[in-house]
Amino acid sequence: MMTPVQIKICGVTNVKDARACSELGISMIGFNFYPASPRYIGPEAVRQIIEAIPDRVLAVGVFVDSGAKEIRHTAHAAGVRCVQLHGRTSPHACSELASEFRVIRAFSTDPQFQPEEVSLFGACDVLIDAHHPRLRGGTGLTCDWRAARTTRSLAQFLFLSGGLTEQNVGQAIATVAPHAVDVCSGVESAPGIKDHQAIEDFITAVRTANSSINAS
């Protein structure tokens, strides 16, 4: 029997949404520390949210093009135990941070993406997202599932992200077989504001996919 696919809800900005995620059984919640994002939230506010949800929910801090020192400082201020790194973070910096945090290294499936790149980040989990020329995550665009499937065998733990919704997450899981799925805009009523019914529907779709895989 395969281990059930875990769910991460990213771009959470308030206690109400975080509590709803935890009550519905979400494994991980992402907080965006990228100032240019419409879902940006400061570390002090994140700490207050983390204190309001159970310890079993893993809080993930999302960073873009940040140095190891800045990442460490912000993560400690917020109280997150896991960091998700987008942009130019080097294998050396990721390895250094992995001694202190769970590290998720994000890759976008742009035309230059080579799945073999992830082998340089052996200390990290891997997240595969869609490519956008300007935006970093939360775009609603779907990533290249074939590239993600190839990456699956090279990663110790693979998150699939990019344009997932209740309508397509079942097919995404069947195609890629990720360890976890990551959703942001697909369960929102507005950037940073989660639709609790959409989250529940998304969870149902993931559980249905899990059951189908284990039954086959």
PDB file of C-alpha atoms in Angstrom:
ATOM      1  CA  MET A   1       0.000   0.000   0.000  1.00  0.00           C
ATOM      2  CA  MET A   2       1.355   3.391  -1.004  1.00  0.00           C
ATOM      3  CA  THR A   3       1.760   6.129   1.588  1.00  0.00           C
ATOM      4  CA  PRO A   4      -1.080   8.667   1.163  1.00  0.00           C
ATOM      5  CA  VAL A   5      -0.152  11.836  -0.699  1.00  0.00           C
ATOM      6  CA  GLN A   6       0.260  14.702   1.768  1.00  0.00           C
ATOM      7  CA  ILE A   7      -1.258  18.155   1.239  1.00  0.00           C
ATOM      8  CA  LYS A   8       0.376  21.555   1.663  1.00  0.00           C
ATOM      9  CA  ILE A   9      -1.685  24.751   1.514  1.00  0.00           C
ATOM     10  CA  CYS A  10       0.510  27.710   0.614  1.00  0.00           C
ATOM     11  CA  GLY A  11      -0.008  31.456   0.892  1.00  0.00           C
ATOM     12  CA  VAL A  12      -1.829  31.409   4.235  1.00  0.00           C
ATOM     13  CA  THR A  13      -2.057  34.898   5.762  1.00  0.00           C
ATOM     14  CA  ASN A  14      -4.371  34.675   8.789  1.00  0.00           C
ATOM     15  CA  VAL A  15      -5.299  32.591  11.824  1.00  0.00           C
ATOM     16  CA  LYS A  16      -8.804  31.762  10.595  1.00  0.00           C
ATOM     17  CA  ASP A  17      -7.538  30.094   7.430  1.00  0.00           C
ATOM     18  CA  ALA A  18      -4.694  28.344   9.266  1.00  0.00           C
ATOM     19  CA  ARG A  19      -7.095  26.867  11.814  1.00  0.00           C
ATOM     20  CA  ALA A  20      -9.430  25.712   9.059  1.00  0.00           C
ATOM     21  CA  CYS A  21      -6.521  23.964   7.339  1.00  0.00           C
ATOM     22  CA  SER A  22      -5.469  22.219  10.545  1.00  0.00           C
ATOM     23  CA  GLU A  23      -9.044  21.157  11.395  1.00  0.00           C
ATOM     24  CA  LEU A  24      -9.449  19.661   7.913  1.00  0.00           C
ATOM     25  CA  GLY A  25      -6.299  17.580   8.361  1.00  0.00           C
ATOM     26  CA  ILE A  26      -3.788  19.467   6.217  1.00  0.00           C
ATOM     27  CA  SER A  27      -0.185  18.309   6.782  1.00  0.00           C
ATOM     28  CA  MET A  28       1.650  21.543   5.937  1.00  0.00           C
ATOM     29  CA  ILE A  29       0.938  25.271   5.693  1.00  0.00           C
ATOM     30  CA  GLY A  30       3.128  27.692   3.738  1.00  0.00           C
ATOM     31  CA  PHE A  31       3.797  31.326   4.652  1.00  0.00           C
ATOM     32  CA  ASN A  32       5.205  33.636   1.990  1.00  0.00           C
ATOM     33  CA  PHE A  33       8.121  35.824   3.097  1.00  0.00           C
ATOM     34  CA  TYR A  34       8.680  37.231  -0.410  1.00  0.00           C
ATOM     35  CA  PRO A  35       7.864  40.981  -0.112  1.00  0.00           C
ATOM     36  CA  ALA A  36       6.711  41.290  -3.731  1.00  0.00           C
ATOM     37  CA  SER A  37       4.028  38.641  -3.278  1.00  0.00           C
ATOM     38  CA  PRO A  38       0.386  39.643  -2.699  1.00  0.00           C
ATOM     39  CA  ARG A  39       0.424  36.858  -0.076  1.00  0.00           C
ATOM     40  CA  TYR A  40       3.385  38.298   1.853  1.00  0.00           C
ATOM     41  CA  ILE A  41       3.219  38.019   5.617  1.00  0.00           C
ATOM     42  CA  GLY A  42       5.760  39.155   8.221  1.00  0.00           C
ATOM     43  CA  PRO A  43       7.509  36.771  10.612  1.00  0.00           C
ATOM     44  CA  GLU A  44       5.861  38.203  13.732  1.00  0.00           C
ATOM     45  CA  ALA A  45       2.397  37.567  12.292  1.00  0.00           C
ATOM     46  CA  VAL A  46       3.435  34.057  11.276  1.00  0.00           C
ATOM     47  CA  ARG A  47       4.601  33.292  14.799  1.00  0.00           C
ATOM     48  CA  GLN A  48       1.175  34.267  16.140  1.00  0.00           C
ATOM     49  CA  ILE A  49      -0.519  31.972  13.622  1.00  0.00           C
ATOM     50  CA  ILE A  50       1.793  29.052  14.435  1.00  0.00           C
ATOM     51  CA  GLU A  51       0.989  29.431  18.123  1.00  0.00           C
ATOM     52  CA  ALA A  52      -2.721  29.074  17.248  1.00  0.00           C
ATOM     53  CA  ILE A  53      -2.439  25.733  15.367  1.00  0.00           C
ATOM     54  CA  PRO A  54      -1.375  22.216  16.437  1.00  0.00           C
ATOM     55  CA  ASP A  55       2.301  21.214  16.361  1.00  0.00           C
ATOM     56  CA  ARG A  56       1.488  18.360  13.967  1.00  0.00           C
ATOM     57  CA  VAL A  57       0.928  20.935  11.195  1.00  0.00           C
ATOM     58  CA  LEU A  58       4.310  21.748   9.660  1.00  0.00           C
ATOM     59  CA  ALA A  59       4.817  25.493   9.115  1.00  0.00           C
ATOM     60  CA  VAL A  60       6.857  26.259   5.992  1.00  0.00           C
ATOM     61  CA  GLY A  61       8.514  29.600   5.284  1.00  0.00           C
ATOM     62  CA  VAL A  62       8.711  30.461   1.575  1.00  0.00           C
ATOM     63  CA  PHE A  63      11.697  32.519   0.375  1.00  0.00           C
ATOM     64  CA  VAL A  64      12.795  33.871  -3.012  1.00  0.00           C
ATOM     65  CA  ASP A  65      16.440  34.708  -3.807  1.00  0.00           C
ATOM     66  CA  SER A  66      17.304  35.100  -0.117  1.00  0.00           C
ATOM     67  CA  GLY A  67      20.710  34.456   1.452  1.00  0.00           C
ATOM     68  CA  ALA A  68      21.225  31.806   4.123  1.00  0.00           C
ATOM     69  CA  LYS A  69      21.697  34.404   6.868  1.00  0.00           C
ATOM     70  CA  GLU A  70      18.427  36.186   6.031  1.00  0.00           C
ATOM     71  CA  ILE A  71      16.554  32.888   5.740  1.00  0.00           C
ATOM     72  CA  ARG A  72      17.828  31.702   9.101  1.00  0.00           C
ATOM     73  CA  HIS A  73      17.004  35.000  10.822  1.00  0.00           C
ATOM     74  CA  THR A  74      13.461  35.193   9.428  1.00  0.00           C
ATOM     75  CA  ALA A  75      12.729  31.507  10.037  1.00  0.00           C
ATOM     76  CA  HIS A  76      13.777  31.787  13.682  1.00  0.00           C
ATOM     77  CA  ALA A  77      11.751  34.986  14.162  1.00  0.00           C
ATOM     78  CA  ALA A  78       8.668  33.298  12.713  1.00  0.00           C
ATOM     79  CA  GLY A  79       9.168  29.934  14.393  1.00  0.00           C
ATOM     80  CA  VAL A  80       9.046  27.842  11.207  1.00  0.00           C
ATOM     81  CA  ARG A  81      10.811  24.473  11.105  1.00  0.00           C
ATOM     82  CA  CYS A  82      10.877  24.144   7.332  1.00  0.00           C
ATOM     83  CA  VAL A  83      12.028  26.534   4.591  1.00  0.00           C
ATOM     84  CA  GLN A  84      11.037  26.473   0.916  1.00  0.00           C
ATOM     85  CA  LEU A  85      13.585  28.115  -1.347  1.00  0.00           C
ATOM     86  CA  HIS A  86      12.887  29.574  -4.783  1.00  0.00           C
ATOM     87  CA  GLY A  87      15.358  31.264  -7.080  1.00  0.00           C
ATOM     88  CA  ARG A  88      19.129  31.126  -6.953  1.00  0.00           C
ATOM     89  CA  THR A  89      19.848  29.416  -3.618  1.00  0.00           C
ATOM     90  CA  SER A  90      22.976  27.307  -4.144  1.00  0.00           C
ATOM     91  CA  PRO A  91      23.453  23.633  -3.233  1.00  0.00           C
ATOM     92  CA  HIS A  92      25.989  24.708  -0.589  1.00  0.00           C
ATOM     93  CA  ALA A  93      23.550  27.142   1.066  1.00  0.00           C
ATOM     94  CA  CYS A  94      20.783  24.543   0.976  1.00  0.00           C
ATOM     95  CA  SER A  95      23.037  21.938   2.562  1.00  0.00           C
ATOM     96  CA  GLU A  96      24.029  24.419   5.276  1.00  0.00           C
ATOM     97  CA  LEU A  97      20.398  25.245   6.047  1.00  0.00           C
ATOM     98  CA  ALA A  98      19.449  21.553   6.012  1.00  0.00           C
ATOM     99  CA  SER A  99      21.499  21.038   9.171  1.00  0.00           C
ATOM    100  CA  GLU A 100      18.966  23.236  10.974  1.00  0.00           C
ATOM    101  CA  PHE A 101      15.694  23.071   9.004  1.00  0.00           C
ATOM    102  CA  ARG A 102      13.790  20.791   6.699  1.00  0.00           C
ATOM    103  CA  VAL A 103      14.583  22.318   3.302  1.00  0.00           C
ATOM    104  CA  ILE A 104      12.382  22.235   0.207  1.00  0.00           C
ATOM    105  CA  ARG A 105      14.225  23.381  -2.916  1.00  0.00           C
ATOM    106  CA  ALA A 106      11.808  24.666  -5.570  1.00  0.00           C
ATOM    107  CA  PHE A 107      12.353  24.293  -9.320  1.00  0.00           C
ATOM    108  CA  SER A 108      10.198  25.648 -12.144  1.00  0.00           C
ATOM    109  CA  THR A 109       9.664  23.660 -15.330  1.00  0.00           C
ATOM    110  CA  ASP A 110      10.941  26.337 -17.692  1.00  0.00           C
ATOM    111  CA  PRO A 111      12.446  25.302 -21.049  1.00  0.00           C
ATOM    112  CA  GLN A 112      15.922  25.124 -19.465  1.00  0.00           C
ATOM    113  CA  PHE A 113      14.895  22.830 -16.599  1.00  0.00           C
ATOM    114  CA  GLN A 114      16.768  19.555 -16.413  1.00  0.00           C
ATOM    115  CA  PRO A 115      15.455  17.011 -13.869  1.00  0.00           C
ATOM    116  CA  GLU A 116      19.035  15.932 -13.159  1.00  0.00           C
ATOM    117  CA  GLU A 117      19.601  19.337 -11.502  1.00  0.00           C
ATOM    118  CA  VAL A 118      17.854  18.126  -8.376  1.00  0.00           C
ATOM    119  CA  SER A 119      20.650  15.623  -7.737  1.00  0.00           C
ATOM    120  CA  LEU A 120      22.834  18.561  -6.655  1.00  0.00           C
ATOM    121  CA  PHE A 121      20.458  19.164  -3.747  1.00  0.00           C
ATOM    122  CA  GLY A 122      20.596  15.778  -2.050  1.00  0.00           C
ATOM    123  CA  ALA A 123      19.945  17.184   1.429  1.00  0.00           C
ATOM    124  CA  CYS A 124      16.643  18.743   0.310  1.00  0.00           C
ATOM    125  CA  ASP A 125      13.122  17.809  -0.588  1.00  0.00           C
ATOM    126  CA  VAL A 126      12.128  19.017  -4.062  1.00  0.00           C
ATOM    127  CA  LEU A 127       9.148  21.075  -5.219  1.00  0.00           C
ATOM    128  CA  ILE A 128       8.275  21.274  -8.907  1.00  0.00           C
ATOM    129  CA  ASP A 129       6.275  24.351  -9.933  1.00  0.00           C
ATOM    130  CA  ALA A 130       5.161  26.052 -13.121  1.00  0.00           C
ATOM    131  CA  HIS A 131       7.354  28.649 -14.799  1.00  0.00           C
ATOM    132  CA  HIS A 132       6.285  32.282 -14.984  1.00  0.00           C
ATOM    133  CA  PRO A 133       8.616  35.007 -16.335  1.00  0.00           C
ATOM    134  CA  ARG A 134       7.929  37.353 -13.403  1.00  0.00           C
ATOM    135  CA  LEU A 135       5.936  35.674 -10.632  1.00  0.00           C
ATOM    136  CA  ARG A 136       7.193  33.083  -8.126  1.00  0.00           C
ATOM    137  CA  GLY A 137       4.393  30.710  -7.181  1.00  0.00           C
ATOM    138  CA  GLY A 138       0.645  31.213  -6.833  1.00  0.00           C
ATOM    139  CA  THR A 139       0.278  31.829 -10.577  1.00  0.00           C
ATOM    140  CA  GLY A 140      -2.405  29.238 -11.299  1.00  0.00           C
ATOM    141  CA  LEU A 141      -0.271  27.871 -14.131  1.00  0.00           C
ATOM    142  CA  THR A 142       0.233  24.118 -14.449  1.00  0.00           C
ATOM    143  CA  CYS A 143       3.769  22.757 -14.482  1.00  0.00           C
ATOM    144  CA  ASP A 144       5.166  20.133 -16.861  1.00  0.00           C
ATOM    145  CA  TRP A 145       3.906  16.897 -15.313  1.00  0.00           C
ATOM    146  CA  ARG A 146       6.199  14.758 -17.481  1.00  0.00           C
ATOM    147  CA  ALA A 147       9.258  16.589 -16.184  1.00  0.00           C
ATOM    148  CA  ALA A 148       7.907  16.280 -12.656  1.00  0.00           C
ATOM    149  CA  ARG A 149       7.422  12.529 -13.122  1.00  0.00           C
ATOM    150  CA  THR A 150      11.026  12.167 -14.262  1.00  0.00           C
ATOM    151  CA  THR A 151      12.182  14.192 -11.261  1.00  0.00           C
ATOM    152  CA  ARG A 152      10.211  11.929  -8.912  1.00  0.00           C
ATOM    153  CA  SER A 153      12.825   9.167  -9.080  1.00  0.00           C
ATOM    154  CA  LEU A 154      15.659  11.617  -8.358  1.00  0.00           C
ATOM    155  CA  ALA A 155      14.146  13.265  -5.272  1.00  0.00           C
ATOM    156  CA  GLN A 156      13.949  11.924  -1.733  1.00  0.00           C
ATOM    157  CA  PHE A 157      10.564  13.651  -1.358  1.00  0.00           C
ATOM    158  CA  LEU A 158       8.698  15.377  -4.194  1.00  0.00           C
ATOM    159  CA  PHE A 159       6.092  18.131  -3.911  1.00  0.00           C
ATOM    160  CA  LEU A 160       3.999  18.805  -7.008  1.00  0.00           C
ATOM    161  CA  SER A 161       2.768  22.379  -7.358  1.00  0.00           C
ATOM    162  CA  GLY A 162       1.427  24.668 -10.042  1.00  0.00           C
ATOM    163  CA  GLY A 163      -2.210  25.211 -10.963  1.00  0.00           C
ATOM    164  CA  LEU A 164      -3.636  22.333  -8.945  1.00  0.00           C
ATOM    165  CA  THR A 165      -7.369  22.310  -8.242  1.00  0.00           C
ATOM    166  CA  GLU A 166      -9.953  19.772  -7.146  1.00  0.00           C
ATOM    167  CA  GLN A 167     -10.629  19.142 -10.863  1.00  0.00           C
ATOM    168  CA  ASN A 168      -7.088  18.168 -11.892  1.00  0.00           C
ATOM    169  CA  VAL A 169      -5.290  17.010  -8.725  1.00  0.00           C
ATOM    170  CA  GLY A 170      -6.461  13.404  -9.146  1.00  0.00           C
ATOM    171  CA  GLN A 171      -4.978  13.204 -12.647  1.00  0.00           C
ATOM    172  CA  ALA A 172      -1.835  14.968 -11.422  1.00  0.00           C
ATOM    173  CA  ILE A 173      -1.331  12.389  -8.682  1.00  0.00           C
ATOM    174  CA  ALA A 174      -1.952   9.508 -11.092  1.00  0.00           C
ATOM    175  CA  THR A 175       0.541  10.954 -13.594  1.00  0.00           C
ATOM    176  CA  VAL A 176       3.349  12.135 -11.321  1.00  0.00           C
ATOM    177  CA  ALA A 177       2.943  10.034  -8.131  1.00  0.00           C
ATOM    178  CA  PRO A 178       4.270  12.836  -5.878  1.00  0.00           C
ATOM    179  CA  HIS A 179       4.787  12.467  -2.145  1.00  0.00           C
ATOM    180  CA  ALA A 180       2.820  15.689  -1.575  1.00  0.00           C
ATOM    181  CA  VAL A 181       0.757  18.212  -3.507  1.00  0.00           C
ATOM    182  CA  ASP A 182       0.994  21.961  -2.949  1.00  0.00           C
ATOM    183  CA  VAL A 183      -1.948  24.254  -3.665  1.00  0.00           C
ATOM    184  CA  CYS A 184      -2.294  28.019  -3.371  1.00  0.00           C
ATOM    185  CA  SER A 185      -4.483  29.957  -5.809  1.00  0.00           C
ATOM    186  CA  GLY A 186      -6.618  26.865  -6.491  1.00  0.00           C
ATOM    187  CA  VAL A 187      -8.249  27.175  -3.049  1.00  0.00           C
ATOM    188  CA  GLU A 188      -8.556  30.968  -2.801  1.00  0.00           C
ATOM    189  CA  SER A 189     -11.361  33.470  -3.074  1.00  0.00           C
ATOM    190  CA  ALA A 190      -8.722  36.231  -3.406  1.00  0.00           C
ATOM    191  CA  PRO A 191      -4.904  36.283  -3.085  1.00  0.00           C
ATOM    192  CA  GLY A 192      -4.095  35.281   0.496  1.00  0.00           C
ATOM    193  CA  ILE A 193      -7.747  34.572   1.391  1.00  0.00           C
ATOM    194  CA  LYS A 194      -8.627  30.876   1.417  1.00  0.00           C
ATOM    195  CA  ASP A 195     -11.959  29.386   0.411  1.00  0.00           C
ATOM    196  CA  HIS A 196     -12.624  26.770   3.092  1.00  0.00           C
ATOM    197  CA  GLN A 197     -15.097  24.824   0.949  1.00  0.00           C
ATOM    198  CA  ALA A 198     -12.550  24.710  -1.867  1.00  0.00           C
ATOM    199  CA  ILE A 199      -9.960  23.348   0.571  1.00  0.00           C
ATOM    200  CA  GLU A 200     -12.382  20.653   1.691  1.00  0.00           C
ATOM    201  CA  ASP A 201     -13.170  19.743  -1.927  1.00  0.00           C
ATOM    202  CA  PHE A 202      -9.460  19.614  -2.760  1.00  0.00           C
ATOM    203  CA  ILE A 203      -8.800  17.284   0.182  1.00  0.00           C
ATOM    204  CA  THR A 204     -11.646  15.014  -0.934  1.00  0.00           C
ATOM    205  CA  ALA A 205     -10.166  14.834  -4.443  1.00  0.00           C
ATOM    206  CA  VAL A 206      -6.725  13.939  -3.066  1.00  0.00           C
ATOM    207  CA  ARG A 207      -8.171  11.248  -0.786  1.00  0.00           C
ATOM    208  CA  THR A 208     -10.132   9.801  -3.702  1.00  0.00           C
ATOM    209  CA  ALA A 209      -6.925   9.646  -5.739  1.00  0.00           C
ATOM    210  CA  ASN A 210      -5.109   7.975  -2.845  1.00  0.00           C
ATOM    211  CA  SER A 211      -7.832   5.348  -2.572  1.00  0.00           C
ATOM    212  CA  SER A 212      -7.775   4.681  -6.326  1.00  0.00           C
ATOM    213  CA  ILE A 213      -4.004   4.167  -6.318  1.00  0.00           C
ATOM    214  CA  ASN A 214      -4.104   1.767  -3.372  1.00  0.00           C
ATOM    215  CA  ALA A 215      -7.010  -0.160  -4.905  1.00  0.00           C
ATOM    216  CA  SER A 216      -5.210  -0.702  -8.210  1.00  0.00           C
TER     217      SER A 216
END
